[in-house]
């Protein structure tokens, strides 16, 4: 009995009428109310006492050990105990009492609850990610004419998702900082230290779902630029900015701007190829509950995405 005093184990003894006779290493929640002759219903809620009573009477009648988990209110929380119940016999092998070993498993229960919450969150996020991929696949198929073209565009967009997802995961699912999100999408195509590329403005945390979609928008702009714009000839410039507007009001938002300038002018075929991007004009704005504008001019491209306050943190 002395050996368990430094553990979370408690041992209690009851006579055949289930009145307590002695206890060793009582948990603090029972120290003030326990006494010789006390019964379970005086130590805990009636529902828990009834559950224990059924198990203990079974032990007395059959001699077979029982195991029960109970929850006991303690302040605004619950304390959980795993109880192992055994019968006590005299020299004539007659059952004369019940020995209960109680182990405090509160911390284990809390860990189980955290794990269940995390698993539900992972499941929810996985479903969201699969829905995004399905949407990308459908939209990519609608605007491509060949299998090879579809595979090229689809792989690029999925890879863009993976870059953004890495940032979200590294932040423990908080999201991704705006500038880091831009750099992660740009680094495959351009040296971010190149003076022809500038990144300025505010740097809020973009929440996970919005980060994935904004990453897609950036990817779309970058791919277009490598095919027809500043990144195709090495002579143009790209300026990306993020600016918080209407700070301190309900209309607060993050305005992301892409300004691409190309010396000379685009060919007519290039202009036609860049029009009508479903990702930039429909999928991303709808997904972040925002709005966008997309303009293609003879010597450049401008894109603006207005992201509401609900999609980012300062």
PDB file of C-alpha atoms in Angstrom:
ATOM      1  CA  UNK A   1       0.000   0.000   0.000  1.00  0.00           C
ATOM      2  CA  UNK A   2       2.842   2.403   0.778  1.00  0.00           C
ATOM      3  CA  UNK A   3       4.400   1.709  -2.612  1.00  0.00           C
ATOM      4  CA  UNK A   4       1.461   3.255  -4.495  1.00  0.00           C
ATOM      5  CA  UNK A   5       1.529   6.598  -2.676  1.00  0.00           C
ATOM      6  CA  UNK A   6       3.652   8.189  -5.391  1.00  0.00           C
ATOM      7  CA  UNK A   7       1.468   6.887  -8.215  1.00  0.00           C
ATOM      8  CA  UNK A   8      -1.961   7.610  -9.668  1.00  0.00           C
ATOM      9  CA  UNK A   9      -3.301   4.314  -8.289  1.00  0.00           C
ATOM     10  CA  UNK A  10      -5.840   4.054  -5.461  1.00  0.00           C
ATOM     11  CA  UNK A  11      -6.981   0.869  -3.693  1.00  0.00           C
ATOM     12  CA  UNK A  12     -10.325   0.650  -1.841  1.00  0.00           C
ATOM     13  CA  UNK A  13     -12.038  -2.087   0.129  1.00  0.00           C
ATOM     14  CA  UNK A  14     -15.763  -2.642   0.678  1.00  0.00           C
ATOM     15  CA  UNK A  15     -17.633  -5.230   2.689  1.00  0.00           C
ATOM     16  CA  UNK A  16     -20.287  -7.426   1.113  1.00  0.00           C
ATOM     17  CA  UNK A  17     -22.914  -4.687   1.646  1.00  0.00           C
ATOM     18  CA  UNK A  18     -20.668  -2.349  -0.393  1.00  0.00           C
ATOM     19  CA  UNK A  19     -19.837  -0.018   2.494  1.00  0.00           C
ATOM     20  CA  UNK A  20     -16.247   1.214   2.351  1.00  0.00           C
ATOM     21  CA  UNK A  21     -13.931   0.061   5.125  1.00  0.00           C
ATOM     22  CA  UNK A  22     -10.551   1.411   4.062  1.00  0.00           C
ATOM     23  CA  UNK A  23      -8.783   3.189   1.239  1.00  0.00           C
ATOM     24  CA  UNK A  24      -5.187   3.888   0.296  1.00  0.00           C
ATOM     25  CA  UNK A  25      -3.853   6.794  -1.776  1.00  0.00           C
ATOM     26  CA  UNK A  26      -7.240   8.446  -2.292  1.00  0.00           C
ATOM     27  CA  UNK A  27      -7.477  11.007  -5.124  1.00  0.00           C
ATOM     28  CA  UNK A  28      -7.883  14.582  -3.924  1.00  0.00           C
ATOM     29  CA  UNK A  29     -11.482  14.716  -5.178  1.00  0.00           C
ATOM     30  CA  UNK A  30     -12.539  12.167  -2.527  1.00  0.00           C
ATOM     31  CA  UNK A  31     -10.276  13.036   0.394  1.00  0.00           C
ATOM     32  CA  UNK A  32     -12.750  15.410   2.041  1.00  0.00           C
ATOM     33  CA  UNK A  33     -15.848  13.217   1.637  1.00  0.00           C
ATOM     34  CA  UNK A  34     -14.523   9.704   2.145  1.00  0.00           C
ATOM     35  CA  UNK A  35     -14.977   8.011   5.540  1.00  0.00           C
ATOM     36  CA  UNK A  36     -15.502   4.518   6.915  1.00  0.00           C
ATOM     37  CA  UNK A  37     -19.006   3.376   6.034  1.00  0.00           C
ATOM     38  CA  UNK A  38     -19.435   5.679   3.030  1.00  0.00           C
ATOM     39  CA  UNK A  39     -21.148   4.365  -0.125  1.00  0.00           C
ATOM     40  CA  UNK A  40     -20.491   5.002  -3.809  1.00  0.00           C
ATOM     41  CA  UNK A  41     -23.524   7.261  -4.236  1.00  0.00           C
ATOM     42  CA  UNK A  42     -21.995   9.615  -1.644  1.00  0.00           C
ATOM     43  CA  UNK A  43     -18.750   9.885  -3.620  1.00  0.00           C
ATOM     44  CA  UNK A  44     -20.046  10.403  -7.136  1.00  0.00           C
ATOM     45  CA  UNK A  45     -23.069  11.026  -9.352  1.00  0.00           C
ATOM     46  CA  UNK A  46     -25.965   8.588  -9.067  1.00  0.00           C
ATOM     47  CA  UNK A  47     -25.492   7.371 -12.664  1.00  0.00           C
ATOM     48  CA  UNK A  48     -21.831   6.472 -12.053  1.00  0.00           C
ATOM     49  CA  UNK A  49     -22.625   4.920  -8.667  1.00  0.00           C
ATOM     50  CA  UNK A  50     -25.348   2.784 -10.255  1.00  0.00           C
ATOM     51  CA  UNK A  51     -22.945   1.637 -12.974  1.00  0.00           C
ATOM     52  CA  UNK A  52     -20.396   0.671 -10.329  1.00  0.00           C
ATOM     53  CA  UNK A  53     -23.040  -1.039  -8.212  1.00  0.00           C
ATOM     54  CA  UNK A  54     -24.015  -3.361 -11.051  1.00  0.00           C
ATOM     55  CA  UNK A  55     -20.396  -4.385 -11.616  1.00  0.00           C
ATOM     56  CA  UNK A  56     -19.652  -4.923  -7.914  1.00  0.00           C
ATOM     57  CA  UNK A  57     -22.763  -7.002  -7.289  1.00  0.00           C
ATOM     58  CA  UNK A  58     -21.784  -9.153 -10.253  1.00  0.00           C
ATOM     59  CA  UNK A  59     -18.366  -9.691  -8.665  1.00  0.00           C
ATOM     60  CA  UNK A  60     -19.994 -10.647  -5.358  1.00  0.00           C
ATOM     61  CA  UNK A  61     -22.379 -13.101  -7.058  1.00  0.00           C
ATOM     62  CA  UNK A  62     -20.026 -14.726  -9.582  1.00  0.00           C
ATOM     63  CA  UNK A  63     -16.559 -14.098  -8.228  1.00  0.00           C
ATOM     64  CA  UNK A  64     -15.483 -12.951 -11.698  1.00  0.00           C
ATOM     65  CA  UNK A  65     -13.465  -9.680 -11.857  1.00  0.00           C
ATOM     66  CA  UNK A  66     -14.976  -6.649 -13.608  1.00  0.00           C
ATOM     67  CA  UNK A  67     -13.540  -3.491 -15.199  1.00  0.00           C
ATOM     68  CA  UNK A  68     -15.393  -0.179 -15.339  1.00  0.00           C
ATOM     69  CA  UNK A  69     -14.577   3.383 -16.410  1.00  0.00           C
ATOM     70  CA  UNK A  70     -16.214   6.252 -14.549  1.00  0.00           C
ATOM     71  CA  UNK A  71     -16.158  10.044 -14.855  1.00  0.00           C
ATOM     72  CA  UNK A  72     -16.357  12.204 -11.738  1.00  0.00           C
ATOM     73  CA  UNK A  73     -16.995  15.979 -11.945  1.00  0.00           C
ATOM     74  CA  UNK A  74     -14.144  18.074 -10.570  1.00  0.00           C
ATOM     75  CA  UNK A  75     -14.711  21.801 -10.882  1.00  0.00           C
ATOM     76  CA  UNK A  76     -15.589  22.536 -14.503  1.00  0.00           C
ATOM     77  CA  UNK A  77     -13.855  19.376 -15.732  1.00  0.00           C
ATOM     78  CA  UNK A  78     -14.164  15.598 -15.443  1.00  0.00           C
ATOM     79  CA  UNK A  79     -11.746  13.216 -13.760  1.00  0.00           C
ATOM     80  CA  UNK A  80     -11.677   9.772 -15.344  1.00  0.00           C
ATOM     81  CA  UNK A  81     -10.856   6.527 -13.528  1.00  0.00           C
ATOM     82  CA  UNK A  82     -10.420   2.980 -14.712  1.00  0.00           C
ATOM     83  CA  UNK A  83     -11.588   0.589 -11.985  1.00  0.00           C
ATOM     84  CA  UNK A  84     -10.590  -3.060 -11.636  1.00  0.00           C
ATOM     85  CA  UNK A  85     -12.939  -4.849  -9.241  1.00  0.00           C
ATOM     86  CA  UNK A  86     -12.083  -8.176  -7.587  1.00  0.00           C
ATOM     87  CA  UNK A  87     -13.756 -10.211  -4.850  1.00  0.00           C
ATOM     88  CA  UNK A  88     -12.136 -10.875  -1.478  1.00  0.00           C
ATOM     89  CA  UNK A  89     -12.570 -14.359   0.026  1.00  0.00           C
ATOM     90  CA  UNK A  90     -12.075 -15.752   3.509  1.00  0.00           C
ATOM     91  CA  UNK A  91     -10.288 -18.962   4.447  1.00  0.00           C
ATOM     92  CA  UNK A  92     -13.404 -20.951   3.540  1.00  0.00           C
ATOM     93  CA  UNK A  93     -13.425 -19.375   0.049  1.00  0.00           C
ATOM     94  CA  UNK A  94     -16.573 -17.411   0.813  1.00  0.00           C
ATOM     95  CA  UNK A  95     -16.851 -13.946  -0.721  1.00  0.00           C
ATOM     96  CA  UNK A  96     -16.679 -11.360   2.046  1.00  0.00           C
ATOM     97  CA  UNK A  97     -15.887  -8.116   0.227  1.00  0.00           C
ATOM     98  CA  UNK A  98     -14.764  -6.233  -2.841  1.00  0.00           C
ATOM     99  CA  UNK A  99     -11.318  -4.820  -3.628  1.00  0.00           C
ATOM    100  CA  UNK A 100     -11.283  -1.984  -6.162  1.00  0.00           C
ATOM    101  CA  UNK A 101      -8.118  -0.683  -7.821  1.00  0.00           C
ATOM    102  CA  UNK A 102      -8.699   2.759  -9.331  1.00  0.00           C
ATOM    103  CA  UNK A 103      -6.255   4.269 -11.838  1.00  0.00           C
ATOM    104  CA  UNK A 104      -6.570   7.950 -12.779  1.00  0.00           C
ATOM    105  CA  UNK A 105      -6.713   7.997 -16.595  1.00  0.00           C
ATOM    106  CA  UNK A 106      -7.787  11.627 -16.982  1.00  0.00           C
ATOM    107  CA  UNK A 107      -4.683  12.622 -18.956  1.00  0.00           C
ATOM    108  CA  UNK A 108      -5.101   9.598 -21.229  1.00  0.00           C
ATOM    109  CA  UNK A 109      -8.717  10.574 -21.915  1.00  0.00           C
ATOM    110  CA  UNK A 110      -7.664  14.114 -22.738  1.00  0.00           C
ATOM    111  CA  UNK A 111      -5.069  12.830 -25.188  1.00  0.00           C
ATOM    112  CA  UNK A 112      -7.668  10.570 -26.784  1.00  0.00           C
ATOM    113  CA  UNK A 113     -10.001  13.540 -27.186  1.00  0.00           C
ATOM    114  CA  UNK A 114      -7.252  15.659 -28.750  1.00  0.00           C
ATOM    115  CA  UNK A 115      -6.389  12.806 -31.112  1.00  0.00           C
ATOM    116  CA  UNK A 116     -10.043  12.376 -32.138  1.00  0.00           C
ATOM    117  CA  UNK A 117     -10.321  16.114 -32.758  1.00  0.00           C
ATOM    118  CA  UNK A 118      -7.150  16.076 -34.867  1.00  0.00           C
ATOM    119  CA  UNK A 119      -8.345  13.077 -36.871  1.00  0.00           C
ATOM    120  CA  UNK A 120     -11.672  14.785 -37.577  1.00  0.00           C
ATOM    121  CA  UNK A 121      -9.779  17.904 -38.664  1.00  0.00           C
ATOM    122  CA  UNK A 122      -7.474  15.900 -40.933  1.00  0.00           C
ATOM    123  CA  UNK A 123     -10.485  14.157 -42.450  1.00  0.00           C
ATOM    124  CA  UNK A 124     -12.244  17.489 -43.023  1.00  0.00           C
ATOM    125  CA  UNK A 125      -9.184  19.088 -44.598  1.00  0.00           C
ATOM    126  CA  UNK A 126      -8.504  16.034 -46.744  1.00  0.00           C
ATOM    127  CA  UNK A 127     -12.040  16.175 -48.124  1.00  0.00           C
ATOM    128  CA  UNK A 128     -11.615  19.879 -48.861  1.00  0.00           C
ATOM    129  CA  UNK A 129      -8.331  19.224 -50.638  1.00  0.00           C
ATOM    130  CA  UNK A 130      -9.846  16.425 -52.705  1.00  0.00           C
ATOM    131  CA  UNK A 131     -12.737  18.713 -53.641  1.00  0.00           C
ATOM    132  CA  UNK A 132     -10.243  21.356 -54.808  1.00  0.00           C
ATOM    133  CA  UNK A 133      -8.349  18.791 -56.891  1.00  0.00           C
ATOM    134  CA  UNK A 134     -11.597  17.539 -58.415  1.00  0.00           C
ATOM    135  CA  UNK A 135     -12.583  21.108 -59.318  1.00  0.00           C
ATOM    136  CA  UNK A 136      -9.150  21.728 -60.848  1.00  0.00           C
ATOM    137  CA  UNK A 137      -9.416  18.551 -62.901  1.00  0.00           C
ATOM    138  CA  UNK A 138     -12.870  19.466 -64.220  1.00  0.00           C
ATOM    139  CA  UNK A 139     -11.969  23.047 -65.086  1.00  0.00           C
ATOM    140  CA  UNK A 140      -8.670  22.008 -66.666  1.00  0.00           C
ATOM    141  CA  UNK A 141     -10.474  19.444 -68.818  1.00  0.00           C
ATOM    142  CA  UNK A 142     -13.035  22.031 -69.950  1.00  0.00           C
ATOM    143  CA  UNK A 143     -10.373  24.391 -71.288  1.00  0.00           C
ATOM    144  CA  UNK A 144      -7.918  21.957 -72.886  1.00  0.00           C
ATOM    145  CA  UNK A 145      -8.180  20.219 -76.224  1.00  0.00           C
ATOM    146  CA  UNK A 146      -5.746  17.330 -75.888  1.00  0.00           C
ATOM    147  CA  UNK A 147      -4.753  14.799 -73.246  1.00  0.00           C
ATOM    148  CA  UNK A 148      -1.147  16.001 -73.256  1.00  0.00           C
ATOM    149  CA  UNK A 149      -2.252  19.592 -72.735  1.00  0.00           C
ATOM    150  CA  UNK A 150      -4.561  18.512 -69.902  1.00  0.00           C
ATOM    151  CA  UNK A 151      -1.809  16.531 -68.155  1.00  0.00           C
ATOM    152  CA  UNK A 152       0.658  19.415 -68.437  1.00  0.00           C
ATOM    153  CA  UNK A 153      -1.737  21.955 -66.924  1.00  0.00           C
ATOM    154  CA  UNK A 154      -3.211  19.596 -64.331  1.00  0.00           C
ATOM    155  CA  UNK A 155       0.196  18.477 -63.032  1.00  0.00           C
ATOM    156  CA  UNK A 156       1.320  22.082 -62.707  1.00  0.00           C
ATOM    157  CA  UNK A 157      -1.769  23.052 -60.728  1.00  0.00           C
ATOM    158  CA  UNK A 158      -1.511  20.048 -58.419  1.00  0.00           C
ATOM    159  CA  UNK A 159       2.146  20.866 -57.840  1.00  0.00           C
ATOM    160  CA  UNK A 160       1.120  24.406 -56.985  1.00  0.00           C
ATOM    161  CA  UNK A 161      -1.260  22.990 -54.380  1.00  0.00           C
ATOM    162  CA  UNK A 162       1.544  20.913 -52.896  1.00  0.00           C
ATOM    163  CA  UNK A 163       3.775  23.994 -52.477  1.00  0.00           C
ATOM    164  CA  UNK A 164       1.016  25.845 -50.633  1.00  0.00           C
ATOM    165  CA  UNK A 165       0.084  22.768 -48.610  1.00  0.00           C
ATOM    166  CA  UNK A 166       3.694  22.441 -47.401  1.00  0.00           C
ATOM    167  CA  UNK A 167       3.539  25.967 -45.989  1.00  0.00           C
ATOM    168  CA  UNK A 168       0.200  25.281 -44.302  1.00  0.00           C
ATOM    169  CA  UNK A 169       1.487  22.069 -42.748  1.00  0.00           C
ATOM    170  CA  UNK A 170       4.717  23.688 -41.538  1.00  0.00           C
ATOM    171  CA  UNK A 171       2.655  26.332 -39.715  1.00  0.00           C
ATOM    172  CA  UNK A 172       0.649  23.662 -37.844  1.00  0.00           C
ATOM    173  CA  UNK A 173      -2.358  24.404 -40.063  1.00  0.00           C
ATOM    174  CA  UNK A 174      -2.464  28.063 -39.155  1.00  0.00           C
ATOM    175  CA  UNK A 175      -1.973  28.997 -42.795  1.00  0.00           C
ATOM    176  CA  UNK A 176       0.749  30.654 -44.852  1.00  0.00           C
ATOM    177  CA  UNK A 177       2.238  34.112 -44.751  1.00  0.00           C
ATOM    178  CA  UNK A 178       1.472  36.042 -47.918  1.00  0.00           C
ATOM    179  CA  UNK A 179       5.052  36.734 -48.986  1.00  0.00           C
ATOM    180  CA  UNK A 180       6.199  33.183 -48.320  1.00  0.00           C
ATOM    181  CA  UNK A 181       3.238  31.927 -50.347  1.00  0.00           C
ATOM    182  CA  UNK A 182       4.285  34.116 -53.286  1.00  0.00           C
ATOM    183  CA  UNK A 183       7.917  33.012 -53.081  1.00  0.00           C
ATOM    184  CA  UNK A 184       6.970  29.331 -52.934  1.00  0.00           C
ATOM    185  CA  UNK A 185       5.015  29.662 -56.189  1.00  0.00           C
ATOM    186  CA  UNK A 186       7.596  31.837 -57.963  1.00  0.00           C
ATOM    187  CA  UNK A 187      10.819  30.025 -57.094  1.00  0.00           C
ATOM    188  CA  UNK A 188      10.418  27.294 -59.716  1.00  0.00           C
ATOM    189  CA  UNK A 189      10.176  29.868 -62.512  1.00  0.00           C
ATOM    190  CA  UNK A 190      12.210  32.889 -61.475  1.00  0.00           C
ATOM    191  CA  UNK A 191      14.971  33.880 -59.073  1.00  0.00           C
ATOM    192  CA  UNK A 192      13.061  35.855 -56.439  1.00  0.00           C
ATOM    193  CA  UNK A 193      16.167  38.015 -55.910  1.00  0.00           C
ATOM    194  CA  UNK A 194      16.056  39.137 -59.559  1.00  0.00           C
ATOM    195  CA  UNK A 195      15.548  42.952 -59.584  1.00  0.00           C
ATOM    196  CA  UNK A 196      12.932  42.564 -62.332  1.00  0.00           C
ATOM    197  CA  UNK A 197      10.693  40.868 -59.753  1.00  0.00           C
ATOM    198  CA  UNK A 198       9.437  42.869 -56.752  1.00  0.00           C
ATOM    199  CA  UNK A 199       7.302  41.855 -53.785  1.00  0.00           C
ATOM    200  CA  UNK A 200       5.980  44.517 -51.438  1.00  0.00           C
ATOM    201  CA  UNK A 201       3.247  45.486 -49.005  1.00  0.00           C
ATOM    202  CA  UNK A 202       1.727  43.805 -45.974  1.00  0.00           C
ATOM    203  CA  UNK A 203       2.395  40.220 -44.938  1.00  0.00           C
ATOM    204  CA  UNK A 204      -0.653  38.698 -43.179  1.00  0.00           C
ATOM    205  CA  UNK A 205      -1.256  35.028 -42.483  1.00  0.00           C
ATOM    206  CA  UNK A 206      -3.559  33.552 -45.110  1.00  0.00           C
ATOM    207  CA  UNK A 207      -5.827  30.853 -43.690  1.00  0.00           C
ATOM    208  CA  UNK A 208      -5.313  27.315 -45.114  1.00  0.00           C
ATOM    209  CA  UNK A 209      -8.176  27.121 -47.619  1.00  0.00           C
ATOM    210  CA  UNK A 210      -7.537  30.596 -48.981  1.00  0.00           C
ATOM    211  CA  UNK A 211      -3.778  29.941 -49.158  1.00  0.00           C
ATOM    212  CA  UNK A 212      -4.319  26.962 -51.460  1.00  0.00           C
ATOM    213  CA  UNK A 213      -6.531  28.948 -53.823  1.00  0.00           C
ATOM    214  CA  UNK A 214      -4.387  32.087 -53.830  1.00  0.00           C
ATOM    215  CA  UNK A 215      -1.421  29.840 -54.597  1.00  0.00           C
ATOM    216  CA  UNK A 216      -3.367  28.538 -57.596  1.00  0.00           C
ATOM    217  CA  UNK A 217      -4.027  32.067 -58.832  1.00  0.00           C
ATOM    218  CA  UNK A 218      -0.334  32.918 -58.557  1.00  0.00           C
ATOM    219  CA  UNK A 219       0.551  29.715 -60.382  1.00  0.00           C
ATOM    220  CA  UNK A 220      -1.816  30.571 -63.209  1.00  0.00           C
ATOM    221  CA  UNK A 221      -0.317  34.034 -63.588  1.00  0.00           C
ATOM    222  CA  UNK A 222       3.222  32.661 -63.497  1.00  0.00           C
ATOM    223  CA  UNK A 223       2.529  29.980 -66.119  1.00  0.00           C
ATOM    224  CA  UNK A 224       0.923  32.552 -68.400  1.00  0.00           C
ATOM    225  CA  UNK A 225       3.932  34.799 -67.924  1.00  0.00           C
ATOM    226  CA  UNK A 226       6.402  32.022 -68.784  1.00  0.00           C
ATOM    227  CA  UNK A 227       4.420  31.254 -71.937  1.00  0.00           C
ATOM    228  CA  UNK A 228       3.646  34.736 -73.234  1.00  0.00           C
ATOM    229  CA  UNK A 229       4.853  37.471 -70.915  1.00  0.00           C
ATOM    230  CA  UNK A 230       7.710  38.821 -68.848  1.00  0.00           C
ATOM    231  CA  UNK A 231       9.109  35.411 -67.945  1.00  0.00           C
ATOM    232  CA  UNK A 232       9.109  34.247 -71.568  1.00  0.00           C
ATOM    233  CA  UNK A 233      11.739  36.677 -72.836  1.00  0.00           C
ATOM    234  CA  UNK A 234      13.588  37.825 -69.717  1.00  0.00           C
ATOM    235  CA  UNK A 235      12.974  41.495 -70.475  1.00  0.00           C
ATOM    236  CA  UNK A 236       9.766  42.297 -68.625  1.00  0.00           C
ATOM    237  CA  UNK A 237       9.029  43.065 -64.972  1.00  0.00           C
ATOM    238  CA  UNK A 238       6.618  41.617 -62.431  1.00  0.00           C
ATOM    239  CA  UNK A 239       5.465  43.496 -59.324  1.00  0.00           C
ATOM    240  CA  UNK A 240       3.365  41.721 -56.698  1.00  0.00           C
ATOM    241  CA  UNK A 241       1.922  43.488 -53.689  1.00  0.00           C
ATOM    242  CA  UNK A 242      -0.408  42.822 -50.796  1.00  0.00           C
ATOM    243  CA  UNK A 243      -2.122  45.735 -49.133  1.00  0.00           C
ATOM    244  CA  UNK A 244      -4.536  45.800 -46.192  1.00  0.00           C
ATOM    245  CA  UNK A 245      -7.427  48.156 -46.879  1.00  0.00           C
ATOM    246  CA  UNK A 246     -10.221  49.541 -44.669  1.00  0.00           C
ATOM    247  CA  UNK A 247      -8.215  48.572 -41.575  1.00  0.00           C
ATOM    248  CA  UNK A 248     -10.269  48.483 -38.390  1.00  0.00           C
ATOM    249  CA  UNK A 249     -13.625  48.225 -40.167  1.00  0.00           C
ATOM    250  CA  UNK A 250     -15.926  45.367 -41.089  1.00  0.00           C
ATOM    251  CA  UNK A 251     -14.894  45.897 -44.723  1.00  0.00           C
ATOM    252  CA  UNK A 252     -11.210  45.232 -44.029  1.00  0.00           C
ATOM    253  CA  UNK A 253      -9.612  43.164 -46.763  1.00  0.00           C
ATOM    254  CA  UNK A 254      -6.322  42.151 -48.316  1.00  0.00           C
ATOM    255  CA  UNK A 255      -5.884  43.348 -51.883  1.00  0.00           C
ATOM    256  CA  UNK A 256      -3.371  41.269 -53.822  1.00  0.00           C
ATOM    257  CA  UNK A 257      -2.105  42.808 -57.049  1.00  0.00           C
ATOM    258  CA  UNK A 258      -0.073  41.391 -59.917  1.00  0.00           C
ATOM    259  CA  UNK A 259       1.359  43.971 -62.309  1.00  0.00           C
ATOM    260  CA  UNK A 260       3.305  42.554 -65.249  1.00  0.00           C
ATOM    261  CA  UNK A 261       4.957  44.787 -67.835  1.00  0.00           C
ATOM    262  CA  UNK A 262       6.462  43.547 -71.120  1.00  0.00           C
ATOM    263  CA  UNK A 263       8.455  45.781 -73.515  1.00  0.00           C
ATOM    264  CA  UNK A 264       6.798  46.114 -76.886  1.00  0.00           C
ATOM    265  CA  UNK A 265       3.462  44.366 -77.172  1.00  0.00           C
ATOM    266  CA  UNK A 266       1.891  40.918 -77.196  1.00  0.00           C
ATOM    267  CA  UNK A 267       1.028  39.182 -80.409  1.00  0.00           C
ATOM    268  CA  UNK A 268      -2.669  38.745 -81.139  1.00  0.00           C
ATOM    269  CA  UNK A 269      -2.377  34.966 -80.647  1.00  0.00           C
ATOM    270  CA  UNK A 270      -0.786  35.531 -77.233  1.00  0.00           C
ATOM    271  CA  UNK A 271      -3.584  37.841 -76.147  1.00  0.00           C
ATOM    272  CA  UNK A 272      -6.218  35.304 -77.161  1.00  0.00           C
ATOM    273  CA  UNK A 273      -4.407  32.529 -75.299  1.00  0.00           C
ATOM    274  CA  UNK A 274      -4.386  34.514 -72.071  1.00  0.00           C
ATOM    275  CA  UNK A 275      -8.045  35.444 -72.009  1.00  0.00           C
ATOM    276  CA  UNK A 276     -10.733  33.608 -70.077  1.00  0.00           C
ATOM    277  CA  UNK A 277      -8.832  31.982 -67.238  1.00  0.00           C
ATOM    278  CA  UNK A 278     -11.428  30.152 -65.138  1.00  0.00           C
ATOM    279  CA  UNK A 279      -9.017  29.847 -62.225  1.00  0.00           C
ATOM    280  CA  UNK A 280      -8.320  33.577 -61.998  1.00  0.00           C
ATOM    281  CA  UNK A 281     -11.760  34.917 -62.733  1.00  0.00           C
ATOM    282  CA  UNK A 282     -14.089  32.354 -61.159  1.00  0.00           C
ATOM    283  CA  UNK A 283     -12.635  29.530 -59.081  1.00  0.00           C
ATOM    284  CA  UNK A 284     -10.302  31.532 -56.840  1.00  0.00           C
ATOM    285  CA  UNK A 285     -12.557  34.560 -56.141  1.00  0.00           C
ATOM    286  CA  UNK A 286     -15.540  32.323 -55.337  1.00  0.00           C
ATOM    287  CA  UNK A 287     -13.439  30.050 -53.122  1.00  0.00           C
ATOM    288  CA  UNK A 288     -12.158  32.937 -50.961  1.00  0.00           C
ATOM    289  CA  UNK A 289     -15.484  34.810 -50.963  1.00  0.00           C
ATOM    290  CA  UNK A 290     -13.766  37.708 -52.707  1.00  0.00           C
ATOM    291  CA  UNK A 291     -13.686  39.519 -56.012  1.00  0.00           C
ATOM    292  CA  UNK A 292     -11.151  39.864 -58.795  1.00  0.00           C
ATOM    293  CA  UNK A 293     -10.297  41.876 -61.865  1.00  0.00           C
ATOM    294  CA  UNK A 294      -8.152  40.617 -64.731  1.00  0.00           C
ATOM    295  CA  UNK A 295      -6.954  42.931 -67.502  1.00  0.00           C
ATOM    296  CA  UNK A 296      -4.708  42.111 -70.460  1.00  0.00           C
ATOM    297  CA  UNK A 297      -3.246  45.059 -72.274  1.00  0.00           C
ATOM    298  CA  UNK A 298      -0.924  45.287 -75.289  1.00  0.00           C
ATOM    299  CA  UNK A 299       2.131  45.766 -73.056  1.00  0.00           C
ATOM    300  CA  UNK A 300       1.188  44.028 -69.835  1.00  0.00           C
ATOM    301  CA  UNK A 301      -1.157  42.204 -67.514  1.00  0.00           C
ATOM    302  CA  UNK A 302      -2.800  43.300 -64.279  1.00  0.00           C
ATOM    303  CA  UNK A 303      -4.682  41.126 -61.838  1.00  0.00           C
ATOM    304  CA  UNK A 304      -6.264  42.130 -58.558  1.00  0.00           C
ATOM    305  CA  UNK A 305      -7.803  39.832 -55.937  1.00  0.00           C
ATOM    306  CA  UNK A 306      -9.729  41.296 -53.008  1.00  0.00           C
ATOM    307  CA  UNK A 307      -9.647  38.836 -50.073  1.00  0.00           C
ATOM    308  CA  UNK A 308     -12.071  39.488 -47.162  1.00  0.00           C
ATOM    309  CA  UNK A 309     -10.969  39.649 -43.504  1.00  0.00           C
ATOM    310  CA  UNK A 310     -12.428  36.204 -42.789  1.00  0.00           C
ATOM    311  CA  UNK A 311      -9.666  34.593 -44.882  1.00  0.00           C
ATOM    312  CA  UNK A 312      -6.567  35.927 -43.113  1.00  0.00           C
ATOM    313  CA  UNK A 313      -5.053  36.911 -39.777  1.00  0.00           C
ATOM    314  CA  UNK A 314      -2.794  39.845 -38.992  1.00  0.00           C
TER     315      UNK A 314
END
